[in-house]
Coordinates of C-alpha atoms and ligand atoms in Angstrom, one line a residue:
M89 CA -18.3 -17.7 -2.7
Q90 CA -20.2 -14.9 -1.1
V91 CA -20.3 -11.1 -0.7
I92 CA -21.8 -9.5 2.5
K93 CA -22.7 -5.8 2.6
Q94 CA -23.2 -4.1 6.0
N95 CA -23.8 -0.6 7.2
Y96 CA -20.6 0.8 8.8
G97 CA -21.9 4.2 9.9
S98 CA -22.1 7.6 8.1
I99 CA -20.1 10.6 7.3
D100 CA -21.8 13.9 6.5
G101 CA -25.1 12.2 6.0
Q102 CA -23.5 9.6 3.6
T103 CA -23.9 6.0 4.5
I104 CA -20.6 4.1 4.7
S105 CA -20.7 0.3 3.9
K106 CA -18.5 -2.5 4.7
F107 CA -18.1 -5.4 2.2
T108 CA -16.8 -8.9 3.0
L109 CA -15.7 -11.3 0.4
V110 CA -15.7 -15.0 1.5
N111 CA -14.4 -17.9 -0.6
D112 CA -15.0 -21.6 -0.2
Q113 CA -11.7 -22.1 1.5
G114 CA -13.0 -19.8 4.3
M115 CA -10.6 -16.9 3.4
T116 CA -12.3 -13.6 4.1
I117 CA -11.4 -10.0 3.2
S118 CA -13.3 -7.0 4.4
F119 CA -13.2 -3.4 3.2
L120 CA -15.1 -0.1 3.3
D121 CA -16.3 2.2 0.6
Y122 CA -14.6 4.9 2.6
G123 CA -11.1 5.1 1.0
C124 CA -11.6 1.5 -0.4
T125 CA -10.0 0.7 3.0
I126 CA -9.1 -2.9 3.7
T127 CA -10.0 -3.6 7.3
E128 CA -9.4 -7.3 7.7
I129 CA -7.8 -10.2 5.8
I130 CA -8.4 -13.6 7.5
V131 CA -6.3 -16.5 6.3
P132 CA -5.3 -19.9 7.8
D133 CA -1.8 -20.7 9.3
R134 CA -0.1 -24.0 8.7
N135 CA -2.4 -25.6 11.4
G136 CA -5.5 -24.3 9.8
K137 CA -6.0 -21.6 12.3
F138 CA -7.7 -18.5 10.7
E139 CA -6.4 -15.1 11.9
N140 CA -6.5 -11.5 10.8
I141 CA -3.2 -10.5 9.2
V142 CA -3.6 -6.8 8.6
L143 CA -3.8 -3.7 10.8
G144 CA -7.1 -1.9 11.1
F145 CA -9.6 -0.2 13.3
D146 CA -13.0 -1.4 14.4
N147 CA -14.8 1.9 13.9
L148 CA -15.2 4.6 11.3
E149 CA -14.2 7.5 13.6
A150 CA -10.8 6.0 14.2
Y151 CA -10.2 5.7 10.4
Q152 CA -11.1 9.4 10.2
S153 CA -8.9 10.5 13.1
Y154 CA -5.6 8.7 12.6
S155 CA -3.4 9.3 9.6
F156 CA -1.6 6.0 9.2
Y157 CA -3.4 5.3 6.0
F158 CA -4.3 1.8 7.2
G159 CA -5.5 -0.4 4.3
S160 CA -6.5 2.5 2.1
I161 CA -6.1 3.5 -1.5
I162 CA -3.6 6.3 -1.8
G163 CA -3.7 8.9 -4.5
R164 CA -3.9 10.7 -6.8
V165 CA -0.2 10.5 -6.2
A166 CA 1.3 8.2 -3.6
G167 CA 4.4 9.2 -1.6
R168 CA 6.0 12.5 -1.2
I169 CA 6.1 15.5 -3.6
K170 CA 8.9 17.9 -2.9
G171 CA 7.9 21.4 -2.0
A172 CA 4.2 20.4 -2.4
S173 CA 4.2 21.7 -5.9
F174 CA 5.0 20.8 -9.5
E175 CA 5.0 22.2 -12.9
L176 CA 3.1 20.7 -15.8
D177 CA 2.7 22.4 -19.3
G178 CA 4.0 25.7 -17.9
N179 CA 1.4 25.8 -15.0
I180 CA 2.5 25.6 -11.4
Y181 CA 0.2 23.3 -9.3
T182 CA 0.2 23.8 -5.5
L183 CA -0.6 20.9 -3.2
A184 CA -1.2 20.7 0.6
K185 CA 1.9 20.8 2.8
N186 CA 1.0 18.1 5.2
E187 CA 4.5 17.0 6.1
S188 CA 6.6 20.1 6.8
R189 CA 7.0 21.8 3.4
N190 CA 6.2 18.7 1.4
C191 CA 3.1 16.8 0.3
L192 CA 2.6 13.3 1.6
H193 CA 0.1 10.8 0.0
S194 CA -1.7 13.7 -1.8
G195 CA -2.3 15.8 1.3
T196 CA -5.5 16.6 2.9
E197 CA -7.8 15.7 0.0
G198 CA -6.6 12.2 -0.7
L199 CA -8.5 9.3 -2.1
H200 CA -8.2 7.5 1.2
Q201 CA -10.8 9.7 2.8
V202 CA -13.5 10.0 0.3
K203 CA -16.6 7.8 -0.1
W204 CA -16.4 5.6 -3.2
R205 CA -19.4 4.0 -4.9
G206 CA -19.2 0.3 -4.5
E207 CA -20.9 -2.2 -6.9
I208 CA -20.8 -6.0 -6.3
V209 CA -19.4 -7.8 -9.3
N210 CA -19.3 -11.6 -10.1
K211 CA -16.9 -12.8 -12.7
G212 CA -17.3 -16.5 -13.2
N213 CA -16.1 -18.1 -9.9
D214 CA -14.7 -14.8 -8.6
V215 CA -16.5 -12.3 -6.4
G216 CA -15.6 -8.7 -6.0
V217 CA -16.6 -5.0 -5.6
K218 CA -15.9 -2.4 -8.2
F219 CA -15.4 1.1 -6.6
S220 CA -15.9 4.3 -8.6
Y221 CA -15.0 7.9 -7.7
L222 CA -14.9 11.0 -9.8
S223 CA -12.2 13.3 -8.4
P224 CA -13.0 16.8 -9.5
D225 CA -10.6 19.1 -11.4
G226 CA -8.4 20.7 -8.8
E227 CA -9.0 18.3 -6.0
G228 CA -5.9 18.1 -3.8
G229 CA -4.4 20.6 -6.2
F230 CA -4.2 18.2 -9.2
P231 CA -5.4 19.1 -12.7
G232 CA -8.3 17.4 -14.5
N233 CA -11.5 15.7 -13.7
L234 CA -10.3 12.2 -13.0
C235 CA -12.6 9.3 -13.3
L236 CA -11.4 6.4 -11.2
H237 CA -12.2 2.7 -10.6
V238 CA -10.7 0.3 -8.2
T239 CA -11.8 -3.3 -8.3
Y240 CA -11.2 -5.8 -5.5
T241 CA -11.6 -9.4 -6.5
L242 CA -11.2 -12.7 -4.6
N243 CA -11.0 -16.1 -6.2
Q244 CA -11.1 -19.7 -4.9
L245 CA -7.2 -20.0 -4.9
N246 CA -6.9 -17.3 -2.1
E247 CA -5.8 -14.8 -4.7
F248 CA -6.9 -11.2 -4.1
T249 CA -6.5 -8.8 -7.0
I250 CA -6.6 -5.0 -7.1
L251 CA -7.3 -3.4 -10.5
Y252 CA -6.8 0.3 -10.8
E253 CA -8.2 2.3 -13.7
G254 CA -8.4 6.0 -14.5
V255 CA -8.9 8.6 -17.2
S256 CA -8.6 12.4 -16.9
D257 CA -10.0 15.2 -19.1
K258 CA -6.7 17.1 -18.7
R259 CA -3.0 16.1 -18.7
T260 CA -2.3 15.0 -15.1
L261 CA -0.3 12.9 -12.7
I262 CA -1.5 9.5 -11.5
N263 CA 0.3 7.0 -9.2
L264 CA -2.1 5.0 -7.0
T265 CA -1.3 2.3 -4.5
N266 CA -2.8 0.5 -1.5
H267 CA -1.5 1.1 2.0
T268 CA -2.3 -2.2 3.8
Y269 CA 0.0 -3.0 6.8
F270 CA 0.6 -6.8 7.0
N271 CA 1.7 -8.9 9.9
L272 CA 1.5 -12.5 8.7
S273 CA 2.0 -13.9 12.3
G274 CA -1.7 -13.2 13.0
K275 CA -0.6 -12.1 16.4
L276 CA -1.0 -8.4 16.1
N277 CA 1.2 -7.5 19.0
T278 CA 4.5 -8.9 17.6
S279 CA 7.0 -7.1 15.4
V280 CA 7.5 -7.7 11.7
G281 CA 11.3 -8.0 12.2
E282 CA 11.0 -11.8 12.0
H283 CA 9.3 -11.7 8.6
W284 CA 11.4 -12.9 5.6
L285 CA 11.3 -11.0 2.4
K286 CA 12.5 -11.9 -1.1
M287 CA 12.2 -9.8 -4.3
A288 CA 14.0 -9.4 -7.6
S289 CA 15.3 -5.8 -7.2
D290 CA 18.8 -4.7 -8.0
Q291 CA 18.4 -1.0 -7.1
F292 CA 16.6 1.1 -4.5
V293 CA 16.1 4.8 -4.3
E294 CA 18.3 6.9 -2.0
L295 CA 16.4 9.2 0.3
D296 CA 17.4 12.5 1.8
N297 CA 16.6 13.5 5.4
E298 CA 13.1 14.7 4.4
M299 CA 12.5 11.1 3.1
L300 CA 12.4 12.5 -0.5
P301 CA 14.3 10.7 -3.3
T302 CA 17.6 12.3 -4.0
G303 CA 17.4 11.0 -7.6
R304 CA 20.1 8.5 -7.1
L305 CA 19.5 4.8 -7.6
L306 CA 21.7 2.7 -5.3
E307 CA 22.8 -0.9 -5.9
V308 CA 21.4 -3.3 -3.3
K309 CA 24.5 -5.5 -3.5
G310 CA 26.3 -5.9 -0.2
T311 CA 23.7 -3.9 1.8
P312 CA 20.7 -4.8 4.0
F313 CA 18.6 -3.7 1.0
D314 CA 19.5 -6.8 -0.9
F315 CA 16.4 -9.0 -0.9
R316 CA 17.4 -11.0 -4.0
N317 CA 17.7 -13.9 -1.6
W318 CA 15.5 -14.3 1.5
R319 CA 16.4 -11.8 4.2
K320 CA 14.8 -11.0 7.6
L321 CA 13.5 -7.5 7.9
K322 CA 15.2 -7.1 11.3
D323 CA 18.5 -6.9 9.3
G324 CA 17.5 -3.4 8.3
M325 CA 16.1 -2.4 11.7
N326 CA 19.4 -3.3 13.4
S327 CA 21.6 -2.0 10.7
N328 CA 24.0 0.9 10.8
H329 CA 23.5 1.7 7.1
Q330 CA 22.9 5.4 6.9
Q331 CA 19.7 4.8 4.8
N332 CA 18.2 2.5 7.4
K333 CA 19.0 4.9 10.2
L334 CA 17.6 7.9 8.3
A335 CA 14.3 6.0 7.9
G336 CA 14.0 5.6 11.7
W337 CA 15.8 2.3 11.9
G338 CA 14.2 0.2 9.2
Y339 CA 13.0 0.5 5.7
D340 CA 10.8 3.2 4.1
H341 CA 12.3 2.9 0.6
P342 CA 11.2 2.5 -3.0
F343 CA 12.8 -0.5 -4.8
L344 CA 12.9 -0.7 -8.5
L345 CA 11.6 -4.1 -9.5
N346 CA 13.5 -6.2 -12.1
R347 CA 11.6 -7.8 -15.0
E348 CA 10.0 -10.4 -12.7
K349 CA 7.8 -8.1 -10.7
E350 CA 7.3 -10.5 -7.8
I351 CA 7.6 -10.0 -4.1
M352 CA 7.5 -12.8 -1.5
L353 CA 6.9 -12.4 2.2
F354 CA 7.1 -15.3 4.8
E355 CA 6.6 -15.6 8.5
G356 CA 8.1 -18.8 10.1
E357 CA 5.9 -19.5 13.1
S358 CA 2.6 -19.4 11.3
G359 CA 4.0 -20.6 7.9
R360 CA 2.0 -17.9 6.2
T361 CA 3.3 -16.6 2.9
L362 CA 2.2 -13.6 0.7
K363 CA 3.2 -13.5 -2.9
I364 CA 2.6 -10.2 -4.7
T365 CA 2.9 -9.7 -8.4
T366 CA 2.3 -6.4 -10.1
T367 CA 2.4 -4.4 -13.3
E368 CA 4.0 -1.5 -11.5
P369 CA 7.7 -0.7 -11.8
A370 CA 8.4 -0.4 -8.1
V371 CA 7.4 -1.2 -4.6
V372 CA 7.8 0.9 -1.4
L373 CA 8.8 -1.2 1.6
Y374 CA 7.8 0.5 4.8
T375 CA 8.4 -1.4 8.1
G376 CA 6.2 0.8 10.3
N377 CA 9.1 2.7 11.7
M378 CA 6.9 5.7 12.6
L379 CA 3.9 3.6 13.9
E380 CA 3.6 5.1 17.3
G381 CA 0.8 6.6 19.4
D382 CA -1.5 6.2 22.3
F383 CA -4.4 4.3 20.7
L384 CA -5.7 0.9 20.1
I385 CA -6.3 -0.9 16.9
S386 CA -8.6 -3.9 16.1
G387 CA -8.0 -6.7 18.4
N388 CA -7.5 -4.2 21.3
V389 CA -3.8 -3.9 20.6
K390 CA -1.8 -0.8 21.3
V391 CA -0.1 0.4 18.1
H392 CA 3.7 0.3 18.2
K393 CA 6.7 0.6 16.0
Y394 CA 7.2 -2.3 13.6
L395 CA 3.7 -3.7 14.2
G396 CA 3.0 -4.0 10.5
L397 CA 4.8 -3.6 7.1
C398 CA 3.6 -2.1 3.9
L399 CA 4.5 -3.2 0.4
E400 CA 3.1 -0.4 -1.8
T401 CA 3.3 -1.3 -5.5
Q402 CA 3.6 1.9 -7.5
A403 CA 5.8 4.1 -9.7
L404 CA 8.6 5.9 -7.9
P405 CA 7.7 8.8 -5.5
D406 CA 8.3 12.4 -6.6
A407 CA 8.6 11.2 -10.2
V408 CA 7.4 14.6 -11.4
H409 CA 10.7 16.1 -10.2
H410 CA 13.0 13.4 -11.6
S411 CA 12.9 13.0 -15.4
H412 CA 14.8 9.6 -15.3
F413 CA 12.1 8.0 -13.1
P414 CA 9.3 6.1 -14.9
S415 CA 6.7 8.8 -15.9
I416 CA 3.5 9.2 -14.0
T417 CA 2.1 11.8 -16.4
F418 CA -1.0 10.8 -18.3
E419 CA -2.4 12.6 -21.4
Q420 CA -5.9 13.8 -21.6
G421 CA -8.1 10.8 -22.3
E422 CA -5.1 8.3 -21.8
K423 CA -6.1 5.2 -19.9
Y424 CA -4.3 4.6 -16.6
Q425 CA -4.4 0.9 -15.7
S426 CA -2.5 -1.0 -13.1
Q427 CA -2.9 -4.4 -11.4
T428 CA -1.5 -6.0 -8.3
M429 CA -2.2 -9.6 -7.2
Y430 CA -1.8 -10.9 -3.6
Y431 CA -1.6 -14.7 -3.2
F432 CA -2.0 -16.0 0.4
G433 CA -0.5 -19.4 1.1
I434 CA 1.4 -21.6 3.5
E435 CA 4.9 -22.9 3.0
E436 CA 7.8 -24.4 4.8
G437 CA 9.8 -21.2 4.2
P438 CA 13.3 -20.3 3.2
G439 CA 14.9 -23.1 5.3
Ligands
FUC666 C1 4.5 5.2 4.1 C2 5.8 5.9 4.3 C3 5.7 7.2 5.0 C4 4.6 7.4 5.9 C5 3.4 6.8 5.6 C6 2.4 6.7 6.7 O1 4.1 5.2 2.8 O2 6.5 6.1 3.1 O3 7.0 7.5 5.5 O4 5.0 7.2 7.2 O5 3.5 5.6 5.0

């Protein structure tokens, strides 16, 4: 097991570092202290070929210029907040309107674009980096000085864990996630439509035409949103279901996870699997429907629609405006803790 730390450039005079965790199986995962951004995950296919399976850039300027949130930690509140404002304890808080009149991924002062302090940690056979950041009272419009830690750990079983911890000195909202785009094929010019997905989720959140939750939970039964058995993602990309069409032909939806909070992803040609387990109540499945632009990503690939998919474990978006959604409000001094584990393997697949 080893951790490599390299200089990755600088922002406003602050040095940005890149950390790489390597285990004895040869799995490697690299990330920056800028936004705790995961830049590369290299794992073997069924023939032992090691390839990168996430979307990223090969330079810091690109991470600063393009707002696709590649690999980053999102917060303080992931997803959209209607009207870019909310009320808490009689006070109205105003956030940045960075998507028409709404706030997306905490606006222009999000956790994905700040420098975190990274400290290498060794826990028995595991290696990792513990990131810390103190988000000042009012940052992004949210109340409270929020002390945050995000710890990335890799073990010998190809399990990568993200532990999120936070505590605020005022009552506030917290809903963090990681925004990595996966493409398990390792060929970063294919579409994710051929990926299979399986997760225990009976209900998903209906969205309106601004991609905000209407508040209604819809049953997945009989729809392309039913992943209780293996289903290819292209089902939703080719579907006439109004919710798939509204998302730009695909998925961009929060799914409420049943008691077994487990999500399985599989790609047939490579045989690669990703199993995600989480303590969070939901996952947002986003199939890269809006991934478009005239620029190259790592591997010199031009970005295109459906190039990667995100599985963002979190509480439901816009929870502050829907009292029946799991709460994301934390009391002064109350500990926020959340964990998501990613296991990278190889299998024969759904058959
Ligand atoms: C996801 C989506 C959004 C947005 C963003 C880049 O989280 O929910 O629609 O496009 O990523």
